[in-house]
Amino acid sequence: MPTVQDLARLLEAAAPLAYQESYDNAGLQCGDPQAEITGVLITLDCTPAVVAEALRRGCNVVVAHHPVIFRPLKRLIGANEVEQTIIAALKNDVAIYAAHTNLDNVRGGVNDKLAEKLGLTKTRVLAPQSGTLARLITYVPNRPEDQQADLADRVLAALYAAGAGQVGQYADCSFRTAGTGTFTPGVGTQPAIGTVNQPEIVPEVRLEVLLPLHRQAAVLRALRAAHPYEEVAYELIKLENVHTEVGAGLVGELPTALAPAAFRQLLKQQLLVPVVRHTAFEQDIKTVAICGGAGAFLIGAARAAGADAYVTGDVKYHEFFGAEGQLMLCDVGHFESEQFTSEVFQDLLTAGFGRTFAVLISETPTNPVQYDC
Ligand SMILES: [Zn+2]
């Protein structure tokens, strides 16, 4: 039976913890990583009522979008809902796992699901992350007499399998140049080519691949395993490039342009929200930027991307001025913009574990915001 740790591995393959924002606390919140899963209950927020529902429905794991432990806890005495949730979970052997901004920042996550609900196509990341990519350079012998011509391909195949070589939607990307390597094996070495204390000149090929930094350890392990040299020469260079597939928000296109009022009607229908708080805007809406949750920090990016509308939650009074009349800024509510994240979790878990255990979406209402209209 799969364990809590297996579940963490599965979700982190889709939404690596390395992609969460610096203030976040995604990952396993409490519980035994080795515990076998009896069932999973999915929610946006984990509360004592959600833990009770999990027990009632035979689930010993709660998967949530928002981390229940967001700020460090100094004591666990049940003084507030966060402490009560953790205490109830620990007492009843329920594990709580959260995938938060890491799931916001990947394709196939929170924002792709929101884009799907609004019918957006041609989506791209609104604010791509930088500092998450590196370039690996290594040197492989290239001597025809050793029949090593395919050695470069074998090394590259190992690097690709470990997560290197992906550029946007293109896989197996590399660059190679032929050259000449020199070395003198020292005393105590067992060189694959050459003799101790004898200078060597070897035809080599220089291989270059991109990799996400969080795959660094796995890629270097694969390099050492596949490379014939005793001492593998390589360079790992951190890049300033943005990762076009990782980052906050998305921008995409509606199938047909809509009048502003019709677009707001679409939001109400698709996001099950009775009220949309929005800025005045007269032009038709075709290009739409989105960010599930509190996305006011991307208003400028949405304007710069040429969006006619920006849909997010938790916009404050002064932040509405940031629309500058250039787009219709729409606040649909934090919960409403993220509610379909449960479907993302359910799809990932069902695809990964099949019908090994039940994967249920919580029926406990957790949105603290009520509407009077
Ligand atoms: Zn949120």
XYZ file of C-alpha atoms and ligand atoms in Angstrom:
374
model
C 0.000 0.000 0.000
C 1.400 3.461 -0.876
C 2.642 5.557 2.040
C 2.347 9.239 2.911
C 5.907 9.615 1.629
C 4.878 8.113 -1.742
C 2.089 10.688 -1.917
C 4.563 13.502 -1.159
C 6.916 12.225 -3.887
C 4.101 12.049 -6.423
C 2.824 15.568 -5.718
C 6.348 17.010 -5.562
C 7.201 15.518 -8.960
C 4.353 17.653 -10.352
C 4.900 20.643 -8.056
C 8.519 20.621 -6.794
C 8.969 22.246 -3.374
C 11.855 24.233 -4.911
C 9.277 26.275 -6.840
C 7.448 27.574 -3.756
C 7.866 31.228 -2.767
C 10.374 32.025 -0.038
C 7.672 32.840 2.548
C 5.813 29.567 2.000
C 5.733 26.310 3.954
C 4.494 23.665 1.521
C 5.079 19.952 2.095
C 4.116 17.463 4.794
C 2.679 19.466 7.711
C 2.262 16.660 10.235
C 1.982 12.890 10.368
C 4.074 9.789 9.804
C 5.709 9.684 6.344
C 5.831 5.863 6.566
C 2.109 5.437 7.318
C 0.158 3.496 4.700
C -2.629 5.496 3.092
C -6.221 4.376 3.752
C -7.819 7.260 1.867
C -7.155 10.903 0.938
C -9.454 13.856 1.574
C -8.774 16.969 -0.521
C -9.524 20.515 0.656
C -8.428 24.091 0.081
C -7.955 24.678 3.834
C -7.553 22.110 6.583
C -9.667 22.886 9.662
C -10.758 20.730 12.641
C -14.026 20.043 10.754
C -12.044 18.767 7.746
C -9.995 16.415 9.979
C -13.301 15.144 11.457
C -14.659 14.596 7.939
C -11.493 12.682 6.998
C -12.013 10.319 9.954
C -15.700 9.922 9.148
C -14.905 8.988 5.538
C -12.018 6.612 6.274
C -9.185 8.908 5.166
C -5.899 9.162 7.085
C -4.427 11.846 4.810
C -5.687 15.377 4.153
C -4.225 17.111 1.102
C -4.712 20.885 1.288
C -3.726 23.835 -0.876
C -2.990 26.230 2.002
C -0.397 25.047 4.571
C -2.098 24.788 7.973
C 1.277 25.587 9.566
C 2.214 28.837 7.845
C 3.963 30.610 10.709
C 6.126 28.731 13.230
C 4.142 27.297 16.145
C 5.500 27.959 19.640
C 3.093 25.682 21.492
C 0.312 23.199 20.804
C -2.424 23.781 23.372
C -5.455 24.139 21.136
C -5.622 27.933 21.541
C -6.737 28.509 17.951
C -8.005 26.601 14.914
C -4.502 25.942 13.574
C -3.405 24.304 16.835
C -6.740 22.458 17.138
C -6.334 21.106 13.605
C -2.824 19.784 14.242
C -3.780 18.275 17.612
C -6.843 16.525 16.110
C -4.744 15.232 13.202
C -1.928 13.902 15.417
C -4.323 12.307 17.935
C -6.081 10.432 15.139
C -3.046 9.524 13.006
C -4.141 11.798 10.167
C -1.334 13.235 8.037
C -1.738 16.705 6.508
C 0.070 17.581 3.300
C 0.019 20.982 1.540
C 1.019 22.022 -1.996
C 0.705 25.804 -2.102
C 2.755 28.319 -4.132
C 4.680 25.411 -5.678
C 1.370 24.303 -7.192
C 0.590 27.922 -8.162
C 3.887 28.203 -10.023
C 3.813 25.078 -12.215
C 1.967 24.252 -15.424
C -0.948 21.942 -14.803
C -1.472 23.570 -11.400
C -3.848 26.092 -9.811
C -3.817 28.588 -12.682
C -4.113 26.108 -15.553
C -7.216 24.740 -13.850
C -8.635 28.280 -13.535
C -7.752 28.946 -17.202
C -9.546 25.732 -18.166
C -12.692 26.827 -16.290
C -12.647 30.193 -18.111
C -11.923 28.583 -21.494
C -8.589 30.358 -22.023
C -6.245 29.060 -24.715
C -2.665 29.884 -25.747
C -1.743 30.333 -22.098
C 1.730 31.305 -20.951
C 3.227 32.088 -17.547
C 2.612 35.716 -16.595
C 5.650 36.234 -14.339
C 8.226 33.502 -15.069
C 10.619 32.649 -12.220
C 14.326 33.346 -12.573
C 17.228 31.692 -10.767
C 15.848 28.162 -11.136
C 17.914 27.016 -14.134
C 21.533 25.915 -14.575
C 23.763 24.817 -17.442
C 25.829 21.654 -17.138
C 28.926 21.270 -19.306
C 30.885 18.030 -19.424
C 33.527 16.398 -21.634
C 33.234 12.876 -23.027
C 35.956 10.945 -24.904
C 35.369 10.839 -28.630
C 37.818 8.264 -29.995
C 36.593 6.250 -32.998
C 39.121 3.498 -32.314
C 37.400 2.768 -28.977
C 34.008 2.601 -30.693
C 32.912 5.262 -28.276
C 31.140 7.364 -30.862
C 27.813 6.795 -29.126
C 29.202 7.486 -25.682
C 28.052 11.099 -25.836
C 24.520 9.932 -26.611
C 24.574 7.485 -23.711
C 25.708 10.191 -21.283
C 23.091 12.580 -22.630
C 20.357 9.939 -22.333
C 21.259 9.484 -18.648
C 21.170 13.276 -18.085
C 17.773 13.578 -19.809
C 16.364 10.732 -17.705
C 17.467 12.602 -14.559
C 15.633 15.776 -15.598
C 18.047 17.720 -17.839
C 17.582 18.840 -21.442
C 14.091 20.343 -21.260
C 13.593 23.770 -22.897
C 9.946 24.867 -22.805
C 7.983 22.086 -24.490
C 11.111 20.677 -26.171
C 12.824 17.630 -24.657
C 16.300 16.142 -25.245
C 17.893 19.557 -25.927
C 21.706 19.666 -25.944
C 24.651 21.242 -27.698
C 27.959 19.561 -28.524
C 31.316 20.672 -29.867
C 34.296 18.490 -30.719
C 37.642 19.412 -29.190
C 40.726 18.112 -27.510
C 41.133 17.327 -23.825
C 44.412 17.030 -21.949
C 45.258 15.499 -18.560
C 47.955 13.690 -16.630
C 46.622 10.957 -14.300
C 48.119 11.308 -10.810
C 49.639 8.592 -8.598
C 46.933 6.304 -7.235
C 44.450 6.917 -10.053
C 42.962 4.277 -12.299
C 42.394 6.212 -15.523
C 39.915 4.923 -18.106
C 42.263 6.318 -20.759
C 46.022 6.837 -20.383
C 48.727 5.905 -17.868
C 49.752 7.276 -14.456
C 52.153 10.214 -14.770
C 51.906 10.221 -18.589
C 50.424 13.352 -20.198
C 47.414 12.472 -22.370
C 45.820 14.245 -25.301
C 42.339 12.847 -26.028
C 39.734 13.793 -28.639
C 36.661 14.732 -26.628
C 33.227 16.151 -27.179
C 31.932 18.951 -24.976
C 28.276 18.461 -24.029
C 25.984 21.199 -22.714
C 22.489 20.798 -21.278
C 20.067 22.931 -19.263
C 18.622 21.607 -16.031
C 16.304 22.877 -13.297
C 18.474 23.578 -10.237
C 16.350 21.384 -7.994
C 17.324 18.374 -10.157
C 21.043 19.125 -9.669
C 21.845 16.216 -7.329
C 20.019 13.640 -9.490
C 21.593 14.937 -12.710
C 25.124 14.881 -11.262
C 24.534 11.344 -9.939
C 23.421 10.281 -13.417
C 26.454 11.986 -14.969
C 28.894 10.143 -12.694
C 27.141 6.820 -13.310
C 27.118 7.149 -17.116
C 30.497 8.828 -17.695
C 33.484 6.535 -18.339
C 36.080 8.718 -16.610
C 37.207 8.048 -13.034
C 37.276 11.805 -12.393
C 34.421 13.455 -14.273
C 35.151 17.031 -15.352
C 32.046 19.203 -15.411
C 30.931 22.778 -14.882
C 27.587 23.731 -13.387
C 26.619 27.348 -14.019
C 23.578 28.999 -12.451
C 21.702 31.027 -15.057
C 19.819 34.300 -14.930
C 17.337 33.048 -17.553
C 13.705 32.914 -16.561
C 12.063 29.493 -16.583
C 9.222 30.103 -19.046
C 7.187 27.183 -17.689
C 7.487 28.088 -14.000
C 6.164 31.210 -12.299
C 3.162 33.153 -11.031
C -0.067 33.698 -12.952
C -0.997 32.936 -16.543
C -2.140 34.997 -19.488
C -4.239 33.546 -22.312
C -6.967 34.244 -24.840
C -10.750 33.845 -24.771
C -12.117 31.979 -27.816
C -14.093 35.117 -28.752
C -13.951 38.660 -27.399
C -16.606 39.484 -24.817
C -18.114 42.779 -23.700
C -16.991 43.604 -20.138
C -20.413 42.791 -18.631
C -20.566 39.476 -20.511
C -17.098 38.598 -19.273
C -18.137 39.294 -15.666
C -21.182 37.077 -16.247
C -18.831 34.310 -17.414
C -16.805 34.734 -14.216
C -19.937 34.464 -12.052
C -21.155 31.364 -13.838
C -17.863 29.500 -14.084
C -16.455 30.429 -10.683
C -19.784 30.163 -8.824
C -19.367 33.623 -7.365
C -22.328 35.958 -6.718
C -20.319 39.198 -6.889
C -17.335 40.401 -8.910
C -15.555 43.497 -7.594
C -14.054 45.225 -10.611
C -12.689 48.424 -12.103
C -14.428 50.332 -14.887
C -13.465 49.274 -18.402
C -15.275 49.830 -21.693
C -13.395 47.772 -24.279
C -14.042 44.150 -25.221
C -12.147 41.450 -23.315
C -10.026 38.995 -25.315
C -6.664 38.661 -23.538
C -7.092 37.584 -19.925
C -4.518 37.336 -17.146
C -5.299 35.207 -14.117
C -3.796 34.346 -10.745
C -5.590 32.154 -8.232
C -5.494 33.493 -4.651
C -4.091 36.850 -3.607
C -2.682 38.128 -6.895
C -2.591 41.932 -6.589
C 1.212 41.726 -6.874
C 0.775 40.838 -10.563
C -1.423 43.795 -11.621
C 1.562 45.493 -13.295
C 2.599 42.257 -15.020
C -0.963 41.790 -16.312
C -0.926 45.343 -17.721
C 2.511 44.764 -19.284
C 1.274 41.527 -20.887
C -1.459 43.510 -22.660
C -4.304 41.812 -20.791
C -7.789 43.327 -21.184
C -8.823 41.786 -17.872
C -6.994 40.476 -14.828
C -8.836 37.980 -12.633
C -7.605 37.287 -9.118
C -8.640 37.542 -5.445
C -7.971 39.624 -2.342
C -7.540 42.990 -4.086
C -7.446 45.937 -1.641
C -8.971 49.375 -2.284
C -5.720 51.115 -3.184
C -4.591 48.188 -5.309
C -7.631 48.644 -7.588
C -6.094 51.963 -8.696
C -3.256 49.875 -10.184
C -5.482 48.946 -13.125
C -4.754 52.499 -14.404
C -7.770 52.209 -16.725
C -5.738 49.860 -18.923
C -7.545 46.670 -17.998
C -10.567 45.462 -16.048
C -9.254 44.286 -12.690
C -11.651 41.633 -11.341
C -11.622 40.356 -7.763
C -13.632 37.120 -7.709
C -12.616 36.121 -4.162
C -9.647 34.127 -2.905
C -11.559 30.889 -2.319
C -13.513 31.116 -5.582
C -10.378 31.582 -7.678
C -8.738 28.506 -6.135
C -11.686 26.200 -5.436
C -10.981 23.960 -8.440
C -7.478 23.196 -7.162
C -9.135 20.161 -5.526
C -9.633 18.741 -9.028
C -5.898 19.205 -9.746
C -5.037 17.161 -6.638
C -7.657 14.524 -7.438
C -6.391 14.109 -11.020
C -2.746 13.839 -9.899
C -3.489 11.311 -7.155
C -5.823 9.200 -9.274
C -3.329 9.145 -12.158
C -0.520 8.178 -9.765
C -2.235 5.646 -7.516
C -5.233 4.444 -9.532
C -7.932 3.018 -7.327
C -5.586 1.812 -4.587
C -7.495 4.000 -2.095
C -10.316 6.541 -2.183
C -9.405 10.093 -3.231
C -12.299 12.261 -2.064
C -13.018 15.973 -2.311
C -14.056 17.496 1.013
C -17.681 18.519 1.484
C -16.893 20.722 4.501
C -17.477 24.404 3.676
C -14.233 26.194 4.527
C -14.640 29.571 2.794
C -14.699 32.058 5.690
C -16.213 34.740 3.422
C -20.012 34.869 3.088
C -22.007 36.999 0.604
C -25.187 38.916 1.431
C -26.789 39.627 -1.917
Zn -4.697 30.809 -1.752
